[in-house]
CSV table of C-alpha atoms in Angstrom, one decimal:
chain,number,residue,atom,x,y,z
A,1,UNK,CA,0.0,0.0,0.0
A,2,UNK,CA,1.2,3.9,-0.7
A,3,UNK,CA,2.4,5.1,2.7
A,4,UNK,CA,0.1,8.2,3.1
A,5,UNK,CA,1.6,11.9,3.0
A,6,UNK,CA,-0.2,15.5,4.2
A,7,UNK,CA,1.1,18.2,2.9
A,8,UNK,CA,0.6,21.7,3.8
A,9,UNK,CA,1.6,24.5,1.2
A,10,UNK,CA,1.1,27.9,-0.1
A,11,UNK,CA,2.8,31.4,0.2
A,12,UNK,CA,5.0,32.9,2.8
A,13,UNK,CA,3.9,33.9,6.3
A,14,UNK,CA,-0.1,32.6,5.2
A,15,UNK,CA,-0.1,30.5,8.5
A,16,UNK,CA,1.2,26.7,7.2
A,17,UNK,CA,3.6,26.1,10.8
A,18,UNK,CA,0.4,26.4,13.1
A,19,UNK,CA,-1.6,24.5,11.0
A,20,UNK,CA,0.7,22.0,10.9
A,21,UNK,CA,1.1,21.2,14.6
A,22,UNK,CA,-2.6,20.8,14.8
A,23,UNK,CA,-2.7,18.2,12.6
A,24,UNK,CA,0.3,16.3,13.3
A,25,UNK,CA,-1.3,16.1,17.1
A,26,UNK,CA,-5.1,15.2,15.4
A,27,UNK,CA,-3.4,12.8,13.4
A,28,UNK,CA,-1.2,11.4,14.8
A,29,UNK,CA,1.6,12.5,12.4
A,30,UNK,CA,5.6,13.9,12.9
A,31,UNK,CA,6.6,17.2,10.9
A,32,UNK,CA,9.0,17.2,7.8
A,33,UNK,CA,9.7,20.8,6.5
A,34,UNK,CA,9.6,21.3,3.4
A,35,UNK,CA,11.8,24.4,2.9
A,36,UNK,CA,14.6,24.7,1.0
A,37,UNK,CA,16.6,27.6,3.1
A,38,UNK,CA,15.5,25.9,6.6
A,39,UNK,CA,17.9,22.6,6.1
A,40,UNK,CA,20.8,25.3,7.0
A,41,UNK,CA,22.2,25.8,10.7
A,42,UNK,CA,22.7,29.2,12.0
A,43,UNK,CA,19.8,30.8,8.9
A,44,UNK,CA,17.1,30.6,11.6
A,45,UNK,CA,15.4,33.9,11.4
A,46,UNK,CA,15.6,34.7,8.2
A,47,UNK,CA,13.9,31.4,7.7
A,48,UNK,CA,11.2,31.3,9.9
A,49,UNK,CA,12.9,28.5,11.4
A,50,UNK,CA,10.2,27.3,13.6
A,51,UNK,CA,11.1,27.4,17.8
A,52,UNK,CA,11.0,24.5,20.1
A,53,UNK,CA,8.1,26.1,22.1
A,54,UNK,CA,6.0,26.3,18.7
A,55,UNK,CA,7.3,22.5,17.7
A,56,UNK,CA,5.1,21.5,20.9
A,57,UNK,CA,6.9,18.4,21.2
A,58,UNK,CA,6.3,17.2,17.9
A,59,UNK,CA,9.4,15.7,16.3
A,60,UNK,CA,10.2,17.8,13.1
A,61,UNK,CA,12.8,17.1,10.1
A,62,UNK,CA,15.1,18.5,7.6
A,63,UNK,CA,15.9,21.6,9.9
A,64,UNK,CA,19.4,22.3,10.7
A,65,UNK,CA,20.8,19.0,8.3
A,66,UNK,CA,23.5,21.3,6.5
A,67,UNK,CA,26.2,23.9,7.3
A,68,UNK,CA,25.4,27.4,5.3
A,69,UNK,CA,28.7,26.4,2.7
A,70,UNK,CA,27.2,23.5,1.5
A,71,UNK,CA,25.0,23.2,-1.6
A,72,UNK,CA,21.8,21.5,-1.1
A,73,UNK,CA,19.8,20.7,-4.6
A,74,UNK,CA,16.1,19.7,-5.7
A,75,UNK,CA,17.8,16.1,-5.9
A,76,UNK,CA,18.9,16.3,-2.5
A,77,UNK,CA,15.8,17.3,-1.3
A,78,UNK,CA,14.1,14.9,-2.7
A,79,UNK,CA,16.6,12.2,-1.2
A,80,UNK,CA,15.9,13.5,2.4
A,81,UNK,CA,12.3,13.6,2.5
A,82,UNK,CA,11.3,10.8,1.1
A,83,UNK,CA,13.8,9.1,3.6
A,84,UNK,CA,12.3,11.0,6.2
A,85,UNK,CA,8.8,9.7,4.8
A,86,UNK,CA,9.5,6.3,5.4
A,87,UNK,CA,11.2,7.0,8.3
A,88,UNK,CA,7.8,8.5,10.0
A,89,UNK,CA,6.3,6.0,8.4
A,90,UNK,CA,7.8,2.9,10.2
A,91,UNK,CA,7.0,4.9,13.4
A,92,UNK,CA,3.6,4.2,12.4
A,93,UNK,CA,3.4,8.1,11.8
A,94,UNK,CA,1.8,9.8,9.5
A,95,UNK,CA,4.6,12.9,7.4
A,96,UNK,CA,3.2,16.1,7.6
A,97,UNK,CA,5.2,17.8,5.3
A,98,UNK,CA,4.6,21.8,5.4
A,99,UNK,CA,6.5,24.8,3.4
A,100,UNK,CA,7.0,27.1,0.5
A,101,UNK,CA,9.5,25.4,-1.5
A,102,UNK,CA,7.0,24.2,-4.7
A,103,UNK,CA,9.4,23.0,-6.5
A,104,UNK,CA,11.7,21.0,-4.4
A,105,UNK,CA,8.1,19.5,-2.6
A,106,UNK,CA,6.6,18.6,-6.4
A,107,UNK,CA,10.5,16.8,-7.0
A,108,UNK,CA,9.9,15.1,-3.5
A,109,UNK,CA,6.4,13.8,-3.7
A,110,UNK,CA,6.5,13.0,-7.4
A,111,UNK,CA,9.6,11.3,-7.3
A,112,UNK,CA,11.1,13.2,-10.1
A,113,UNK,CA,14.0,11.2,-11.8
A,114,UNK,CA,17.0,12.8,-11.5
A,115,UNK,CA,19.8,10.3,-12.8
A,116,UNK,CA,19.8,11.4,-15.7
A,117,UNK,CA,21.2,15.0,-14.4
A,118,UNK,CA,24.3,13.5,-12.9
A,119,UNK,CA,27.2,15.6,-12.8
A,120,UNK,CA,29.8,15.6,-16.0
A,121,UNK,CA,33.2,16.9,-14.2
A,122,UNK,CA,34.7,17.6,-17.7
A,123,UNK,CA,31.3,19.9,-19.0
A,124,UNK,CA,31.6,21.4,-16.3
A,125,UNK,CA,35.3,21.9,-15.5
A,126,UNK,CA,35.2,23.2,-19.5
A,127,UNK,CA,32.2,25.9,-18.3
A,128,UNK,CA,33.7,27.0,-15.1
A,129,UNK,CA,37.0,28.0,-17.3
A,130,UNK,CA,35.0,29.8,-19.9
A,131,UNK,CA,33.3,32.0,-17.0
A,132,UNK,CA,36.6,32.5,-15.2
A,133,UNK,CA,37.8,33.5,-19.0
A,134,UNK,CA,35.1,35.4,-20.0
A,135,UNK,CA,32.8,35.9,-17.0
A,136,UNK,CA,29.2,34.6,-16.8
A,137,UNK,CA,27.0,36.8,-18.7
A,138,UNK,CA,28.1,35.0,-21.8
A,139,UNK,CA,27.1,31.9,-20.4
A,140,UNK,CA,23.9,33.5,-19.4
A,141,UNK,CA,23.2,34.8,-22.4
A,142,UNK,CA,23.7,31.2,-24.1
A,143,UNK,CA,21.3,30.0,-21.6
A,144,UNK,CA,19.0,32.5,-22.2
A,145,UNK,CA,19.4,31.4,-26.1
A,146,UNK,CA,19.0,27.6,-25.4
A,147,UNK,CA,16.1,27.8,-22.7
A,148,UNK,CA,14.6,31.1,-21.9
A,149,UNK,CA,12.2,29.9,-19.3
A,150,UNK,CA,14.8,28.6,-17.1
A,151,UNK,CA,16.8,31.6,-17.8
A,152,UNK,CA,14.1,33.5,-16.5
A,153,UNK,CA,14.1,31.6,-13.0
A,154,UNK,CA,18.1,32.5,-12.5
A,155,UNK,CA,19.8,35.4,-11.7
A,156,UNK,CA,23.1,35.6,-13.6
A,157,UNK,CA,25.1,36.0,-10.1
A,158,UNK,CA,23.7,32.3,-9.1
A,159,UNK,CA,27.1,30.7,-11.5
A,160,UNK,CA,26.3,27.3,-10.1
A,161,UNK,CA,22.4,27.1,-11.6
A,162,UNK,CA,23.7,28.7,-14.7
A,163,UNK,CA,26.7,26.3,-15.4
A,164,UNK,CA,24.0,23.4,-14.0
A,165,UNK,CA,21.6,23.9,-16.6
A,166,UNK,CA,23.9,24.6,-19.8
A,167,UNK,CA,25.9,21.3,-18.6
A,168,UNK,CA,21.9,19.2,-18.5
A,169,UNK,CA,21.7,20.6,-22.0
A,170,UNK,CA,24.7,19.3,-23.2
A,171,UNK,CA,24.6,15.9,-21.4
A,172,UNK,CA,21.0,15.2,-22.3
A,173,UNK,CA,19.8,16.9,-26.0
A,174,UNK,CA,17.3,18.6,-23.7
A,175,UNK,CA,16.9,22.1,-21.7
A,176,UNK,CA,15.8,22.2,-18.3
A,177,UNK,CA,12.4,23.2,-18.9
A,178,UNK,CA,11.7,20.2,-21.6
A,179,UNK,CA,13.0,17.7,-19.5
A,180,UNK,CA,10.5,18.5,-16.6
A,181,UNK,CA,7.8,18.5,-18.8
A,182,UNK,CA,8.6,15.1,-19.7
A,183,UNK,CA,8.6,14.2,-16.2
A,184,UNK,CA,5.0,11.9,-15.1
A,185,UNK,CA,3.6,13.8,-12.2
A,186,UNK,CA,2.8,10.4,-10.8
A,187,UNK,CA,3.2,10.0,-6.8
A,188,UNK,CA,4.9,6.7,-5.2
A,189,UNK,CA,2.1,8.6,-2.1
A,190,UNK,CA,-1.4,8.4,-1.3
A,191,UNK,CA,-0.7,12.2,-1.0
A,192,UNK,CA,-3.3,14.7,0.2
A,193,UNK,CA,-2.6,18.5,0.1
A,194,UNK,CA,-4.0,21.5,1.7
A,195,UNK,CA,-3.0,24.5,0.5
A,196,UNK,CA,-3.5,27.9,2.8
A,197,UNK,CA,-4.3,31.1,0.4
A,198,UNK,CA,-5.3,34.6,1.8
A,199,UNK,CA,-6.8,38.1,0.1
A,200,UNK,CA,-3.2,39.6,-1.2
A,201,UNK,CA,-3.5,42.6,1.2
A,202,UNK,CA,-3.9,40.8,4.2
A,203,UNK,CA,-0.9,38.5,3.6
A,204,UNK,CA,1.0,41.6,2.5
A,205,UNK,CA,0.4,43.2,5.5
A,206,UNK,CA,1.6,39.7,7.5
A,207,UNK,CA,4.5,39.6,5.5
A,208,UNK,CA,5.3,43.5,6.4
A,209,UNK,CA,4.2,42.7,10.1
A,210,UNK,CA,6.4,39.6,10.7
A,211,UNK,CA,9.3,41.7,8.7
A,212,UNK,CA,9.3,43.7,11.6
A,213,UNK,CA,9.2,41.3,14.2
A,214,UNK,CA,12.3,39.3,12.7
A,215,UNK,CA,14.3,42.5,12.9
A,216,UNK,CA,13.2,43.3,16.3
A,217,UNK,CA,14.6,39.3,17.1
A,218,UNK,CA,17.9,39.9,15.9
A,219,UNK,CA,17.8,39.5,12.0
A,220,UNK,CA,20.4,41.7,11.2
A,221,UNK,CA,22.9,40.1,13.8
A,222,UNK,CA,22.4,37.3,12.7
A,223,UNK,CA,23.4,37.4,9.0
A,224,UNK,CA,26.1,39.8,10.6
A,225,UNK,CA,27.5,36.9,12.3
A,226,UNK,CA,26.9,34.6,8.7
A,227,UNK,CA,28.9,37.4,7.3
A,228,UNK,CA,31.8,37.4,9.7
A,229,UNK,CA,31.9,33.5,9.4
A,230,UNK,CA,33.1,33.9,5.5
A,231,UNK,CA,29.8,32.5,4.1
A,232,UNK,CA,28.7,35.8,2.2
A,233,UNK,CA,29.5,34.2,-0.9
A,234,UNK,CA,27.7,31.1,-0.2
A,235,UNK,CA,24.7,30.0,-1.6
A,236,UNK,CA,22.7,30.1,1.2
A,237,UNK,CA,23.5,33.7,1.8
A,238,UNK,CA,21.4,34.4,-1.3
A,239,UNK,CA,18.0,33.6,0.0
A,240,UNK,CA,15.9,36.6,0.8
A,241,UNK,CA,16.3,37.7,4.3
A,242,UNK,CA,20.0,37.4,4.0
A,243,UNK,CA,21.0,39.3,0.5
A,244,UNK,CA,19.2,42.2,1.4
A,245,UNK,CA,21.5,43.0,4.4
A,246,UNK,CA,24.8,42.5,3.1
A,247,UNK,CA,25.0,46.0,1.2
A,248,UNK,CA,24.0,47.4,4.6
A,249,UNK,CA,27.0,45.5,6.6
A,250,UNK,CA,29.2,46.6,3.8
A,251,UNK,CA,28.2,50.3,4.7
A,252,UNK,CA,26.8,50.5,1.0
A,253,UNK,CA,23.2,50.3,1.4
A,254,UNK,CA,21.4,51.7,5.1
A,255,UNK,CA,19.1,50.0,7.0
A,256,UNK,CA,15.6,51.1,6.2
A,257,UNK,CA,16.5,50.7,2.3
A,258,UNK,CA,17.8,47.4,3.4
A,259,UNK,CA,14.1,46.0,5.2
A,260,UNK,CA,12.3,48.0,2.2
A,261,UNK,CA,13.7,45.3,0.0
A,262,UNK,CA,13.1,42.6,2.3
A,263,UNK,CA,9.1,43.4,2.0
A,264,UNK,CA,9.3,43.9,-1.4
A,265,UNK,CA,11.0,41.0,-2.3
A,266,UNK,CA,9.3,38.7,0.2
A,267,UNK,CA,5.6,40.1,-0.8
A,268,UNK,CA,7.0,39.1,-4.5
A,269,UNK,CA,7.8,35.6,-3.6
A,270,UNK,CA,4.8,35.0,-1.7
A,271,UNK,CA,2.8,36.0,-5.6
A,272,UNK,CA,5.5,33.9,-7.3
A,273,UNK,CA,4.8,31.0,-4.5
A,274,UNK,CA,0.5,31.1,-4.6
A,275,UNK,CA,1.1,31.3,-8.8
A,276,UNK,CA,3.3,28.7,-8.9
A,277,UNK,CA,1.5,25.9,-6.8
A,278,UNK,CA,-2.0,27.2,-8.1
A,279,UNK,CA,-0.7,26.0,-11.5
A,280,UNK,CA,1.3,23.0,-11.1
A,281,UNK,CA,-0.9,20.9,-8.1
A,282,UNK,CA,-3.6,19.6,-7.7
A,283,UNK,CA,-4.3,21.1,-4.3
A,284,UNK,CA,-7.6,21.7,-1.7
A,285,UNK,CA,-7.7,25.0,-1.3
A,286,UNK,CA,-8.7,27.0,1.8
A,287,UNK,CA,-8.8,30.7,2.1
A,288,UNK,CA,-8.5,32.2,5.5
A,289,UNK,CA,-8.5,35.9,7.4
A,290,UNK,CA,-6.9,37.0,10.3
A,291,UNK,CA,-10.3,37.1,12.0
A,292,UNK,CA,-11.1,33.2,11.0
A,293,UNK,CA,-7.9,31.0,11.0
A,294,UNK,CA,-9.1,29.0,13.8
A,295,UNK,CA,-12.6,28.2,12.1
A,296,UNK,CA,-10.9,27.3,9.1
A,297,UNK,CA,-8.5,24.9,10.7
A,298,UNK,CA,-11.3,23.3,12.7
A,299,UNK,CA,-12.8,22.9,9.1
A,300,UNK,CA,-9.3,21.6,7.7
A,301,UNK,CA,-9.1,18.9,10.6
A,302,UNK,CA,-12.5,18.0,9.9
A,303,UNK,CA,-12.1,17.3,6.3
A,304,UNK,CA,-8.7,15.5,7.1
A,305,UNK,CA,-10.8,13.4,9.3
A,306,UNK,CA,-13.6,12.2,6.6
A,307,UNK,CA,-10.6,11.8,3.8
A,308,UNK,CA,-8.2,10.0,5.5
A,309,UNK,CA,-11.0,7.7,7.1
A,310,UNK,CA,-12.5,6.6,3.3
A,311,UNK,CA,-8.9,5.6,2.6
């Protein structure tokens, strides 16, 4: 039988992590994040990370599994959690996996096939010499050329995704974007997913709001400190919450310009994150205000209830 799999997902700050621990304690289930920027130690603002008080004693995963230097791909991703799923699993738990990262959670629960992307050391050594030649933008602009949607997805700073997805090309006859499409959006899971949505003002106004409080908690000393380590040119470091501040410890950039970005680009992911999972799941969608989020969980639970009992 399909092991069965809830998972929780729409746009930043909508209200997945509270909704989660009330049904991992309904249904009897343990917590699997499914963030892409929460696997690193020491990003824990920034990230949302969720607190040990808020975990309520419900055992979580794929949180603080990486340093901030390492990389961490969709592939990876995908390796952890559905480890992690049959890990709950043979608890006799049911995964509850909650988080923004559509992508990396489609790659997870679909079980796309990614052996097909291994790495070619000699594409790639050949591509790392021509940007260290000729820097990246002609790279980029090849890419840009050869698959224009995936272009559109990387900034040309991000060297690793560029070199990534001109080395697929020339390993497999195929761009990025074909060879997901070719992927079967067929689940090894009996999967059921929730998905949180809210009127764009109100979350707007949540995202500004919790802005704030991650600032008054310390946000700034803490990619500070990621900064004094040596990882500003890491990967990690280029997730919003942590880009945004480094012209500001570099004295190039002050503070309130700084946390202006922050909102602007966080309230532009959360658009990109509801657009993206509207059109690529096939999710039950619950829309929720301020003013009714417990009514609508108690509505969540009890449609969890009748689904998972008629399977």
């Amino acid at each position: 039988m399909k092991k069965t799999v809830i998972a929780i997902v729409g746009p930043t700050a909508v209200g997945k992590t509270k909704l989660s621990i009330e049904i991992a304690k309904r249904f009897n289930g343990e917590i699997i994040s499914g963030d892409s920027m929460q696997v690193y130690r020491g990003l824990d603002i920034g990230t949302a990370k969720i607190s040990e008080d808020e975990m309520q004693g419900t055992p979580h995963y794929m949180i603080d599994i990486k340093d901030p230097d390492e990389d961490f791909s969709a592939a990876d991703f995908q390796y952890y959690v559905q480890s992690y799923i049959d890990e709950v699993s043979s608890h006799n738990k049911v995964p509850v996996i909650v988080g923004g990262s559509g992508l990396y959670i489609q790659a997870a629960l679909y079980n796309y096939n990614f052996s097909k992307q291994r790495r070619n050391d000699v594409i790639t050594k050949r591509l790392e010499n021509e940007m260290e030649n000729d820097g990246v933008m002609p790279l980029y602009n090849r890419l840009k050329e050869i698959d224009p949607k995936e272009a559109a997805k990387i900034h040309p700073n991000n060297h690793r995704r560029v070199i990534r997805a001109l080395e697929i090309y020339e390993m497999t006859g195929l761009t990025k974007t074909e060879y997901q499409q070719e992927q079967k959006l067929e689940s090894p899971y009996n999967l059921i997913l929730i998905g949180l949505e809210m009127d764009r003002k109100m979350l707007y106004d949540r995202i500004n709001h919790r802005i704030d409080a991650m600032i008054a908690n310390g946000l700034v000393d803490e990619v500070n400190r990621l900064y004094n380590q040596g990882f500003i040119d890491c990967p990690s470091m280029k997730a919003i919450g942590y880009k945004e501040f480094v012209p500001y410890i570099k004295e190039e950039q002050s503070l309130e310009r700084s946390i202006e970005l922050l909102k602007r680009n966080s309230r532009r992911y959360a658009k990109r994150q509801y657009t993206w999972f509207k059109n690529k799941m096939d999710i039950r969608w619950y829309r929720i205000t301020p003013d009714t989020i417990d009514e609508r969980y108690q509505m969540i639970l009890n449609d969890l209830a009748g689904i998972l009992k008629n399977r």
